Each structure stands twice: as structure tokens, then as C-alpha cells.
PDB file of C-alpha atoms in Angstrom:
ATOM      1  CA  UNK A   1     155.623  59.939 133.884  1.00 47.00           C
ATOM      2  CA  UNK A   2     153.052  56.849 133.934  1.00 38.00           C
ATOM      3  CA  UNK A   3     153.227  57.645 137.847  1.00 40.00           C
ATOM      4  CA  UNK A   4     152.682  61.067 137.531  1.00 39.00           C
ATOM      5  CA  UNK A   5     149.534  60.530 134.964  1.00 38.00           C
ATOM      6  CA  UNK A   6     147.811  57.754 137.440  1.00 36.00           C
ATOM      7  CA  UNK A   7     148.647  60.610 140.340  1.00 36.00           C
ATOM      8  CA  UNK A   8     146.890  62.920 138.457  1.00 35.00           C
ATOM      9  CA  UNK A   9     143.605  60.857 137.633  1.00 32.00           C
ATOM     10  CA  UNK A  10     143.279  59.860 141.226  1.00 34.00           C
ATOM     11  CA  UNK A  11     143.152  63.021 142.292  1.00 34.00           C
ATOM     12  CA  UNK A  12     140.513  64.018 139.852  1.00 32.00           C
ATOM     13  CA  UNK A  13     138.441  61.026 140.588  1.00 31.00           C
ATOM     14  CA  UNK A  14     138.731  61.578 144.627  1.00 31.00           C
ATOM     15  CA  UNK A  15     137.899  65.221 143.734  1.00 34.00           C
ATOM     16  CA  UNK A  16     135.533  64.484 141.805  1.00 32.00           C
ATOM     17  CA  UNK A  17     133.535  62.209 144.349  1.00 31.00           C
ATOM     18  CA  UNK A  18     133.932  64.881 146.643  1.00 32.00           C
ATOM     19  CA  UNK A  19     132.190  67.736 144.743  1.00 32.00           C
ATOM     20  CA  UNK A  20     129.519  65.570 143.732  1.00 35.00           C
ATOM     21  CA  UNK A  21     128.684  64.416 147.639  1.00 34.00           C
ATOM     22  CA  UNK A  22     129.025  68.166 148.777  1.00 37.00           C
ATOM     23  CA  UNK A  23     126.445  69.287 146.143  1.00 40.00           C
ATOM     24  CA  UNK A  24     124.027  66.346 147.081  1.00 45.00           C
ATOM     25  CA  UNK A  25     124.885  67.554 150.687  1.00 48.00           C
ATOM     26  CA  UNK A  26     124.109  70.716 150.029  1.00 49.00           C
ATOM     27  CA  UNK A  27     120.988  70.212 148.634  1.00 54.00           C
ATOM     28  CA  UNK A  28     120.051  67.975 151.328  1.00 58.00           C
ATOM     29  CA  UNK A  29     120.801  70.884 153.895  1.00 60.00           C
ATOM     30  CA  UNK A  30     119.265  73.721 151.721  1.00 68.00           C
ATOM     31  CA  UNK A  31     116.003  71.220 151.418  1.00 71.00           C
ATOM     32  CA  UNK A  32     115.975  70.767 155.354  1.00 71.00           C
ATOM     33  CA  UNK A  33     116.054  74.289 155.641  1.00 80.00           C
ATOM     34  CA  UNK A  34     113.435  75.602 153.851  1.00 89.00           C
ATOM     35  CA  UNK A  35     110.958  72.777 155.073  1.00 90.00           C
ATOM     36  CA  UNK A  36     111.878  73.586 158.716  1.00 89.00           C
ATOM     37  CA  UNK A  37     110.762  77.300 158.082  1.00 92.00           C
ATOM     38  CA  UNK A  38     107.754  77.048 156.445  1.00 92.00           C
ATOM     39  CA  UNK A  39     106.556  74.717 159.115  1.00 89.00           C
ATOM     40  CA  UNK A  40     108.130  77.221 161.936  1.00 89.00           C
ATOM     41  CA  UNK A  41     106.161  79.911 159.793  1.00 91.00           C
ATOM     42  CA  UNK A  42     103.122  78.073 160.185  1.00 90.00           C
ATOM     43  CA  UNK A  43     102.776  76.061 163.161  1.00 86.00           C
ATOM     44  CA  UNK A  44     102.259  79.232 165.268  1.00 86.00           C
ATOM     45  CA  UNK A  45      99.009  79.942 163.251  1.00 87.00           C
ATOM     46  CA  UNK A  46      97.158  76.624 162.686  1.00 84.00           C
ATOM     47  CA  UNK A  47      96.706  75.277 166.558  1.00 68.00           C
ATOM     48  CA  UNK A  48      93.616  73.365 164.960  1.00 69.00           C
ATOM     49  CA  UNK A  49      95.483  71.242 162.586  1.00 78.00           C
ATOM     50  CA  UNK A  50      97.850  71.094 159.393  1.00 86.00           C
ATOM     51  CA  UNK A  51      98.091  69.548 156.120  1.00 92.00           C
ATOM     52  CA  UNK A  52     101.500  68.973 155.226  1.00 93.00           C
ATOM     53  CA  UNK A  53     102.473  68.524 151.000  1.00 94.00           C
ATOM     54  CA  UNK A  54     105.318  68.146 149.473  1.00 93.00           C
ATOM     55  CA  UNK A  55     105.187  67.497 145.827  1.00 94.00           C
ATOM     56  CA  UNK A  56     108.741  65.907 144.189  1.00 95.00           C
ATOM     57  CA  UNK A  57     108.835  66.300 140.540  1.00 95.00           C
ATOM     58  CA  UNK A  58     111.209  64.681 138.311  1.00 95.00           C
ATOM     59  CA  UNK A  59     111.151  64.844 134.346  1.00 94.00           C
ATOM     60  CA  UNK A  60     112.295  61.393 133.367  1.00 91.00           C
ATOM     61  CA  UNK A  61     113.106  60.146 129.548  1.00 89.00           C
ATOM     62  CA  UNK A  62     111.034  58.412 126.997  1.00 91.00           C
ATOM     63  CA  UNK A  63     109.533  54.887 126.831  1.00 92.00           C
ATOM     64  CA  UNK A  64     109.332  52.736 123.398  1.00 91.00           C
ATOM     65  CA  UNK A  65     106.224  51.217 124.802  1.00 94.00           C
ATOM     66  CA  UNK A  66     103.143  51.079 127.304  1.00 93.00           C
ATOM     67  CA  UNK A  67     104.761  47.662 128.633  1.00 93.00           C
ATOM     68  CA  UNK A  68     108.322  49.214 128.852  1.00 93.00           C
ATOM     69  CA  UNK A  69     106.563  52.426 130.333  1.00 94.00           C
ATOM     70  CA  UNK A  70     104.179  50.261 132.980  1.00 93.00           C
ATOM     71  CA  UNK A  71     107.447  48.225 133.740  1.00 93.00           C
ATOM     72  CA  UNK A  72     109.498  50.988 134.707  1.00 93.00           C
ATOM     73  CA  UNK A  73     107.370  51.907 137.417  1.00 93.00           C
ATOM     74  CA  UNK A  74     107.016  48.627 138.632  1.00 92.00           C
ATOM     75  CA  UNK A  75     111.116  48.700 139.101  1.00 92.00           C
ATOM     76  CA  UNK A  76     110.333  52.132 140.886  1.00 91.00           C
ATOM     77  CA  UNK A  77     107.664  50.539 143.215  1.00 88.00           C
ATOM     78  CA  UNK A  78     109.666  47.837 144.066  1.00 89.00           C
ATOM     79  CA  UNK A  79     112.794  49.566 145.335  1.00 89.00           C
ATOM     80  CA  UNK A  80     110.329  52.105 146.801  1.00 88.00           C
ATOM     81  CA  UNK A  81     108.259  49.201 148.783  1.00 86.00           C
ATOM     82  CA  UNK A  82     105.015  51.017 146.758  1.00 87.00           C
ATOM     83  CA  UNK A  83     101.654  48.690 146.691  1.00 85.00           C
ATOM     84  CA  UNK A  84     100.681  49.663 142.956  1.00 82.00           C
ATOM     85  CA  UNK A  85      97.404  48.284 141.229  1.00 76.00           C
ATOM     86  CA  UNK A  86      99.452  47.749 138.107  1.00 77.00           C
ATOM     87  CA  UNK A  87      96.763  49.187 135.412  1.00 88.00           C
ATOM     88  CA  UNK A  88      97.396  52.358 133.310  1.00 93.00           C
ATOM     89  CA  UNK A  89      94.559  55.033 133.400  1.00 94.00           C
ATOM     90  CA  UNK A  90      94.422  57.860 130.988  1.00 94.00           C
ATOM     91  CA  UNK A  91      94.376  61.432 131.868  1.00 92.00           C
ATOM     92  CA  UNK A  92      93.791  63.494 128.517  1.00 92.00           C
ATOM     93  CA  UNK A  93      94.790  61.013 126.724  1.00 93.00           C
ATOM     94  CA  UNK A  94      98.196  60.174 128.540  1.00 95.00           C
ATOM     95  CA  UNK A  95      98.903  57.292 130.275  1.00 96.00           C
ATOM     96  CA  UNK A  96      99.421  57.401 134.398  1.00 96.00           C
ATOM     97  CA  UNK A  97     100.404  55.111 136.702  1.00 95.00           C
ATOM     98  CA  UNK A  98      99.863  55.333 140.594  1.00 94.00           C
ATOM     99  CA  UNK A  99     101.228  54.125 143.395  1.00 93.00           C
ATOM    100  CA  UNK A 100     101.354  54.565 147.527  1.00 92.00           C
ATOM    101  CA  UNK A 101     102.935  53.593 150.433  1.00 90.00           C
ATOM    102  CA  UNK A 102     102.403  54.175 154.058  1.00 86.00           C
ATOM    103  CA  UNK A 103     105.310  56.286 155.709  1.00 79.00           C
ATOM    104  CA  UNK A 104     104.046  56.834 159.312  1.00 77.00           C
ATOM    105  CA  UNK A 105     100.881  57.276 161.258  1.00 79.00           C
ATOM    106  CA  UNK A 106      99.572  60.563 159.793  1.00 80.00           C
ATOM    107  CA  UNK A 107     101.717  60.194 156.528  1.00 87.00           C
ATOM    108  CA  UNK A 108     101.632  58.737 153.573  1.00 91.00           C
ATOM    109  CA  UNK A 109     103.849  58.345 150.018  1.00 92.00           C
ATOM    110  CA  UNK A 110     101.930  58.552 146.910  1.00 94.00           C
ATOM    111  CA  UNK A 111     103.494  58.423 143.205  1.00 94.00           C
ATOM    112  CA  UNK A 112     102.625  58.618 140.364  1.00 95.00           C
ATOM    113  CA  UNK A 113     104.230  58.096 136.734  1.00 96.00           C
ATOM    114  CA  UNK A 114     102.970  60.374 133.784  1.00 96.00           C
ATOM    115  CA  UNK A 115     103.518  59.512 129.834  1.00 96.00           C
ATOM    116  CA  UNK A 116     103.754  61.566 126.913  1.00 94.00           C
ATOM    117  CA  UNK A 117     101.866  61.363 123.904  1.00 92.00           C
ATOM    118  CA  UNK A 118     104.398  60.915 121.720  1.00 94.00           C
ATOM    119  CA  UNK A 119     106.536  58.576 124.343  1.00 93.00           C
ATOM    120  CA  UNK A 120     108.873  60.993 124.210  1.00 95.00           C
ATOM    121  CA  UNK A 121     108.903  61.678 127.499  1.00 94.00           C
ATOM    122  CA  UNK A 122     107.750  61.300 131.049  1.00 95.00           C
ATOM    123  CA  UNK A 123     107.070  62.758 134.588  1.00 95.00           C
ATOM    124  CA  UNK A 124     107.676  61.402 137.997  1.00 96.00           C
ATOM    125  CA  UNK A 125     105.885  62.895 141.061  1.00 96.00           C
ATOM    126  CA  UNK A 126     106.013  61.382 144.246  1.00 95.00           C
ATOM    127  CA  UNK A 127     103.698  63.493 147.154  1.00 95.00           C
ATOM    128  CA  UNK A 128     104.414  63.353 150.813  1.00 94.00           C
ATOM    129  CA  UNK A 129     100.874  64.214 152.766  1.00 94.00           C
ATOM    130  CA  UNK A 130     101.082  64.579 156.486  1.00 92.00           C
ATOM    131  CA  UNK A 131      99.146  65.912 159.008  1.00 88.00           C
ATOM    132  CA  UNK A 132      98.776  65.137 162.922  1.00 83.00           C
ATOM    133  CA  UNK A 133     100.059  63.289 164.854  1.00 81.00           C
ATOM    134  CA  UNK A 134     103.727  63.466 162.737  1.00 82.00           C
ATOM    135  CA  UNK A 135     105.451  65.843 164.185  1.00 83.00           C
ATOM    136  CA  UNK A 136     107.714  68.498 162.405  1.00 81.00           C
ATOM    137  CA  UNK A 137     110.872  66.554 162.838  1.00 85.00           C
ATOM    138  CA  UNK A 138     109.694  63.220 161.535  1.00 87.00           C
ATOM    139  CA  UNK A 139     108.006  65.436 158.180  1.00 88.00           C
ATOM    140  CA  UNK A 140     111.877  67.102 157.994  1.00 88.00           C
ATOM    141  CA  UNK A 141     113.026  63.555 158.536  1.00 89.00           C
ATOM    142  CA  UNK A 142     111.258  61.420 156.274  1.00 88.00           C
ATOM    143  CA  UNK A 143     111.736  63.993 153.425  1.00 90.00           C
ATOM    144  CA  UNK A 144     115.247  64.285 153.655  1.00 90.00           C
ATOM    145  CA  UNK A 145     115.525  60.495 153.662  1.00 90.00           C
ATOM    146  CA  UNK A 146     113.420  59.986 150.883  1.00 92.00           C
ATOM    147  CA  UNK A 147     115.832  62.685 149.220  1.00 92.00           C
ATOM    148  CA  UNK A 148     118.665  60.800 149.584  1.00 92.00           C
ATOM    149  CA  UNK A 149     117.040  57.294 148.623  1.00 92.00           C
ATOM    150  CA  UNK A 150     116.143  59.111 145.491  1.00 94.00           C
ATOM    151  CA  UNK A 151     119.599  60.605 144.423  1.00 93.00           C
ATOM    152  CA  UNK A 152     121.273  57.286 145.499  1.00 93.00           C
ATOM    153  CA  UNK A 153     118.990  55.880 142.714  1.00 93.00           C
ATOM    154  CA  UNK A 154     119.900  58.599 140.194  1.00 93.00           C
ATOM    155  CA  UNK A 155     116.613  61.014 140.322  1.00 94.00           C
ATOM    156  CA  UNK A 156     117.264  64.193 141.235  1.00 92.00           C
ATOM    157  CA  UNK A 157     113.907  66.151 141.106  1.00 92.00           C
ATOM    158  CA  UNK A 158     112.394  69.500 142.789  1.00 91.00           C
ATOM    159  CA  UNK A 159     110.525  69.881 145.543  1.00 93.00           C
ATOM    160  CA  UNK A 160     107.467  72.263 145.928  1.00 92.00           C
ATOM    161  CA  UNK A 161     106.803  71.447 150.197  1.00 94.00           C
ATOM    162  CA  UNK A 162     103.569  73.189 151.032  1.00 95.00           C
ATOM    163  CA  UNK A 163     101.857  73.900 154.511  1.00 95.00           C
ATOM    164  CA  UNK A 164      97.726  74.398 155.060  1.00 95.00           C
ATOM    165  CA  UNK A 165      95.492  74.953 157.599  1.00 94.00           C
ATOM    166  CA  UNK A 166      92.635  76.892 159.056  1.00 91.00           C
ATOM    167  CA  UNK A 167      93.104  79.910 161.172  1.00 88.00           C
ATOM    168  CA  UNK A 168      91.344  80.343 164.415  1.00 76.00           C
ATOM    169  CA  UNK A 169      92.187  83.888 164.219  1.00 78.00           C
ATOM    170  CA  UNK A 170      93.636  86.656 161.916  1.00 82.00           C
ATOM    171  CA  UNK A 171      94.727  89.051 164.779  1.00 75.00           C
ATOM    172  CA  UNK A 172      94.575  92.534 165.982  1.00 65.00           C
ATOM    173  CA  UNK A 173      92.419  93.645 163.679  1.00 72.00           C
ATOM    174  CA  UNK A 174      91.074  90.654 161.744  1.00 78.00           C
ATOM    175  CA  UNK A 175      92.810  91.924 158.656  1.00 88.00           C
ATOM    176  CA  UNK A 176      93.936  89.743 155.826  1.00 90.00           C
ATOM    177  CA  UNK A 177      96.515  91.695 154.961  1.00 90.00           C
ATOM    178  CA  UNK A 178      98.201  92.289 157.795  1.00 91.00           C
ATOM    179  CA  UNK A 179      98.445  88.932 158.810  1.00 92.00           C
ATOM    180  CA  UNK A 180     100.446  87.765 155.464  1.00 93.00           C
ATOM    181  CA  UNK A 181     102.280  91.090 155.468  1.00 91.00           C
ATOM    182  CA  UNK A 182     103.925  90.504 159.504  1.00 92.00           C
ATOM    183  CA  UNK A 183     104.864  87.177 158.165  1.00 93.00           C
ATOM    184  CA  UNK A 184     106.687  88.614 155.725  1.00 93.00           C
ATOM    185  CA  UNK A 185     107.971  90.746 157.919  1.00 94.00           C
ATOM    186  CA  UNK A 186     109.231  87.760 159.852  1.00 93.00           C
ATOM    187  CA  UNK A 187     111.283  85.774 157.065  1.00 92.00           C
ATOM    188  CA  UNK A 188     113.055  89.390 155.855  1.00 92.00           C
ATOM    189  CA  UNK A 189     110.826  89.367 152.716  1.00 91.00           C
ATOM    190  CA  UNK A 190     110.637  91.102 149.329  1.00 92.00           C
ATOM    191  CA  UNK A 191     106.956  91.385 147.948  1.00 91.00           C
ATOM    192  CA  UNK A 192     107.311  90.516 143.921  1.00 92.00           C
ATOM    193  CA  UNK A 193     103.884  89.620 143.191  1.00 92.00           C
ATOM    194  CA  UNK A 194     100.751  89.979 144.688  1.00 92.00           C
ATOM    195  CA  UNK A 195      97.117  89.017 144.252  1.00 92.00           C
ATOM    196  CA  UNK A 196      94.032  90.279 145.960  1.00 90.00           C
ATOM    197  CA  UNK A 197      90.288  90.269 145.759  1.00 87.00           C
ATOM    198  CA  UNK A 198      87.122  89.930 148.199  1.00 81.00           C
ATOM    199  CA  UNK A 199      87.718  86.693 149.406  1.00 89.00           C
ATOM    200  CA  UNK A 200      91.782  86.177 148.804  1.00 93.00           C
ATOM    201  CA  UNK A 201      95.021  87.581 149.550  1.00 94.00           C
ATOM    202  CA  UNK A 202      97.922  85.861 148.017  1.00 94.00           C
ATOM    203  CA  UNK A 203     101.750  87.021 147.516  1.00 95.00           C
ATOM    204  CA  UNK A 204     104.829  86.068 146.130  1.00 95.00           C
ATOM    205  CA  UNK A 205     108.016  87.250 147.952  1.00 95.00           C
ATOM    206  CA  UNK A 206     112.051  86.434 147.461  1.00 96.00           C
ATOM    207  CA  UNK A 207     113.927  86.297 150.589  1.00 94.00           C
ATOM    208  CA  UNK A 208     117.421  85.564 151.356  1.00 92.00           C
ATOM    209  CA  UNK A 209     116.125  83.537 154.457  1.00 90.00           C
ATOM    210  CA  UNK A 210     115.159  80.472 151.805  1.00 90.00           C
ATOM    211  CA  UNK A 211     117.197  79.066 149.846  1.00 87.00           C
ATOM    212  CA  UNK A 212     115.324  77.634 146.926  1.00 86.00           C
ATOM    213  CA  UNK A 213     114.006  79.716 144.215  1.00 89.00           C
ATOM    214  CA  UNK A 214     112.220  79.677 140.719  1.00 91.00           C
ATOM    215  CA  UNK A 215     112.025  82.742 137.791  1.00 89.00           C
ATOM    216  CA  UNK A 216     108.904  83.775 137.620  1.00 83.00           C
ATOM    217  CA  UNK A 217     108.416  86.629 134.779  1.00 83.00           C
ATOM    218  CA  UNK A 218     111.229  89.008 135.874  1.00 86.00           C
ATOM    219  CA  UNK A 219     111.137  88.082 139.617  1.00 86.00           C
ATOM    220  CA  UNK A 220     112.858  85.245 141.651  1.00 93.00           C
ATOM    221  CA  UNK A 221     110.567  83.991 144.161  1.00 94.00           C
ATOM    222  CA  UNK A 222     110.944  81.456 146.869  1.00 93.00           C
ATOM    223  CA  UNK A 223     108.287  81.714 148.677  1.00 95.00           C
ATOM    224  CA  UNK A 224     104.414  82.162 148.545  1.00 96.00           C
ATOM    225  CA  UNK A 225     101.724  82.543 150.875  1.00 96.00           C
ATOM    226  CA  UNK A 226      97.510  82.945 150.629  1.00 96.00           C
ATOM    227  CA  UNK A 227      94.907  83.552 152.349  1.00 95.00           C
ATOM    228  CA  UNK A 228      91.408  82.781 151.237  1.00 94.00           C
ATOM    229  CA  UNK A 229      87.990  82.936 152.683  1.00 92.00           C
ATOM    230  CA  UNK A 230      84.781  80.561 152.970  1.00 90.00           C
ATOM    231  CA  UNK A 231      82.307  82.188 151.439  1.00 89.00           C
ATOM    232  CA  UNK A 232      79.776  79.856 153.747  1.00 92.00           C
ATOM    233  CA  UNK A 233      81.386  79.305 157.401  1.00 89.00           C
ATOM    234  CA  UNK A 234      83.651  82.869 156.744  1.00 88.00           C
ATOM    235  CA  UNK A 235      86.917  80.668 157.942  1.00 89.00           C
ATOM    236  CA  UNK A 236      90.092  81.757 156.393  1.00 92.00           C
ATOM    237  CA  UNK A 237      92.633  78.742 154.959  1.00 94.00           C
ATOM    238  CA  UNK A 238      96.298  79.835 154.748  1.00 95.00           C
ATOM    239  CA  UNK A 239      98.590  78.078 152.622  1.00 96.00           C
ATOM    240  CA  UNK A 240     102.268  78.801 152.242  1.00 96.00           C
ATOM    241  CA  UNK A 241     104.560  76.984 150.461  1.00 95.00           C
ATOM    242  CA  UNK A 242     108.044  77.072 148.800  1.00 94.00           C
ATOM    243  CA  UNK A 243     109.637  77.918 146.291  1.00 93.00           C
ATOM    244  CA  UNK A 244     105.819  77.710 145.028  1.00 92.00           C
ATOM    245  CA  UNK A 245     101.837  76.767 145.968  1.00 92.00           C
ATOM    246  CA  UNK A 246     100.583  73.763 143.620  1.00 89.00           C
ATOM    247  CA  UNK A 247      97.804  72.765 145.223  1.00 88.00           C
ATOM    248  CA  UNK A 248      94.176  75.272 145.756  1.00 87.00           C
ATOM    249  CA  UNK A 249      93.865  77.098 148.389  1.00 82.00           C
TER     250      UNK A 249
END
């Protein structure tokens, strides 16, 4: 019977270990795939140049003091090889940390650690920002290793991985609207939200194509894409980004 009982709990543990590495796995593979189509989406639009984000967020516990809370992110810089000034600024009142490494030529790792009020709790955002001369694959690459380096430490976040850049041109037509509407077109897209005045065209779609998504109001989206005009030179910026946009466009 003892036999039988120790058979038993092996087989948990060993199938345990393997459910946990196929979800990490999975979310590894889902992560490389939605980076690698936003960029795909993109890169055929913005010969000129990129800008490459992709914001990591991770909601992290409490702290029982600014020394505990500054030395907690000197732990993270370490393991992280981040070059940190080590002194807390406020942001409206709470207490931030910052920190930044160099990944590549044309990309670079930037964190930052941000306190409660009440200590009760904190956030952890780490930003990848790219551009030229990394290529696609290194950006897929150094995301998906930085990923995994993060789970192996016990931090699994979100990722919001956004592309920008200016367009040369809009098209047949030079219409706004048709531009973001044949891209989504492309990814097999449904419209859930949509935004539009003189100068900006923005929309939120849900598309089986991605596989990240967020609620947002009655909708699941997992993907958004804008369009906005210089009021001065008349350029137009597209941004699109998944499952959301968090920076302006």
C-alpha cells in the first residue's frame, strides 16, 4: 500500500511539473506569436523607421518599508544586470524606482518599481524600446528570453507590445480609414470599438488570429490600431499594438 501511495505522488508531482512547463510554454509561444504579427502588420507600412514598445507589467505585494521597498529592487537589478541610481523619486506622492540596461544596439531595458501609498502594494514594469538597426527576430528574441528569465524568477506579468511609425503613404486614395480598415481585413478582424475625429482614426478589434486578449466593457479585444495626424507637417503616425495601445499616439 506504502508503494502504491509513493506511486501515486510521483505521478502527481511529474504531472504536475509537466502542466506547469506546458502552460509557461504556451505562453511563451502565444507571446511569440502575437509580437511576430504586429511587427509583420507593420513593417510593410513604416519603410522610414519603427519604434518598437513593449510594456511588461507585473502587480507585486507590499513592502513594510521604503528601505525594504528600495532593497527589493536592488535584488531585481542585480539578477537583471540593471545600472540603477539607487534614489527613490515620488510620483503623486508614491515612491518609484528606475532602472535600465542596454539589450542590443537599437534596444534598450528600462524598469521601473512603483509603491503604494499605503505599502500595500506595488507595480513592476519593465519596457523593451527598439528601433533600427534590431531586426524583428532579435525584438521576438530578446522578449521571449526576457519572458522566460522572468517566470524562472517567479514574475509572471502581461505584456502590452506596441509598434509606431510614420507613414510615407496612406494609399489609393489617401484615406484614413481605409488604410486601418484593409488591415483589418488582413488579420480576419472584428471591429468592437472605434474612435474617430478630424485628425484620428483609432479601433479596437478581436480576432482569432491573436491570441491574447483583455475585457473591455462588453467586448474582448486583442488588438488596436490608430492613426493620427500632424496638425503642422500633415504626417500620419500609426500605432498598433496588442492586446492594447499604452503609449500616445
Amino acid at each position: 500500500m506504502r508503494r502504491i501511495g509513493l506511486l501515486v505522488l510521483t505521478v502527481l508531482i511529474i504531472s504536475t511539473i509537466f502542466i506547469t512547463w506546458k502552460q509557461k510554454n504556451s505562453e511563451t509561444e502565444e507571446l511569440a506569436t502575437d509580437t511576430q504579427t504586429i511587427l509583420e502588420l507593420s513593417q510593410p507600412y513604416l519603410q522610414e523607421g519603427y519604434s518598437f514598445d513593449a510594456k511588461w507589467i507585473y502587480e507585486g505585494a507590499g513592502y513594510v518599508s521604503l528601505p525594504a521597498f528600495q532593497a527589493f529592487f536592488d535584488e531585481l537589478n542585480q539578477k537583471l544586470n540593471f545600472q540603477s541610481s539607487g534614489k527613490i523619486d515620488y510620483s503623486n506622492g508614491l515612491p518609484v524606482l528606475r532602472g535600465s540596461s542596454q539589450l542590443a544596439e537599437g534596444a534598450q531595458l528600462q524598469s521601473m518599481l512603483v509603491g503604494s501609498k499605503d505599502q500595500q502594494s506595488s507595480l513592476w514594469i519593465l519596457t523593451i524600446i527598439a528601433a533600427p538597426p534590431m531586426t524583428m527576430e532579435l525584438i521576438v528574441q530578446a522578449q521571449l528570453l526576457l519572458t522566460a528569465k522572468l517566470a524562472d524568477m517567479g514574475f509572471i506579468g502581461a505584456w502590452n507590445t506596441m509598434v509606431q511609425g510614420t507613414l510615407t503613404d496612406l494609399g489609393t486614395g489617401n484615406n484614413p480609414e481605409a488604410f486601418i480598415y484593409n488591415i483589418v481585413d488582413q488579420i480576419q478582424g472584428n471591429q468592437q470599438e472605434v474612435y474617430q475625429d478630424g485628425q484620428t482614426v483609432s479601433v479596437s478589434i478581436y480576432s482569432k488570429k491573436m491570441q491574447a486578449a483583455v475585457q473591455s466593457g462588453n467586448h474582448k479585444v486583442n488588438l488596436q490600431m490608430a492613426l493620427h495626424q500632424n496638425s503642422v507637417t500633415k504626417a500620419w503616425r500609426f500605432t498598433i499594438g496588442s492586446p492594447l495601445i499604452t503609449i500616445e499616439y
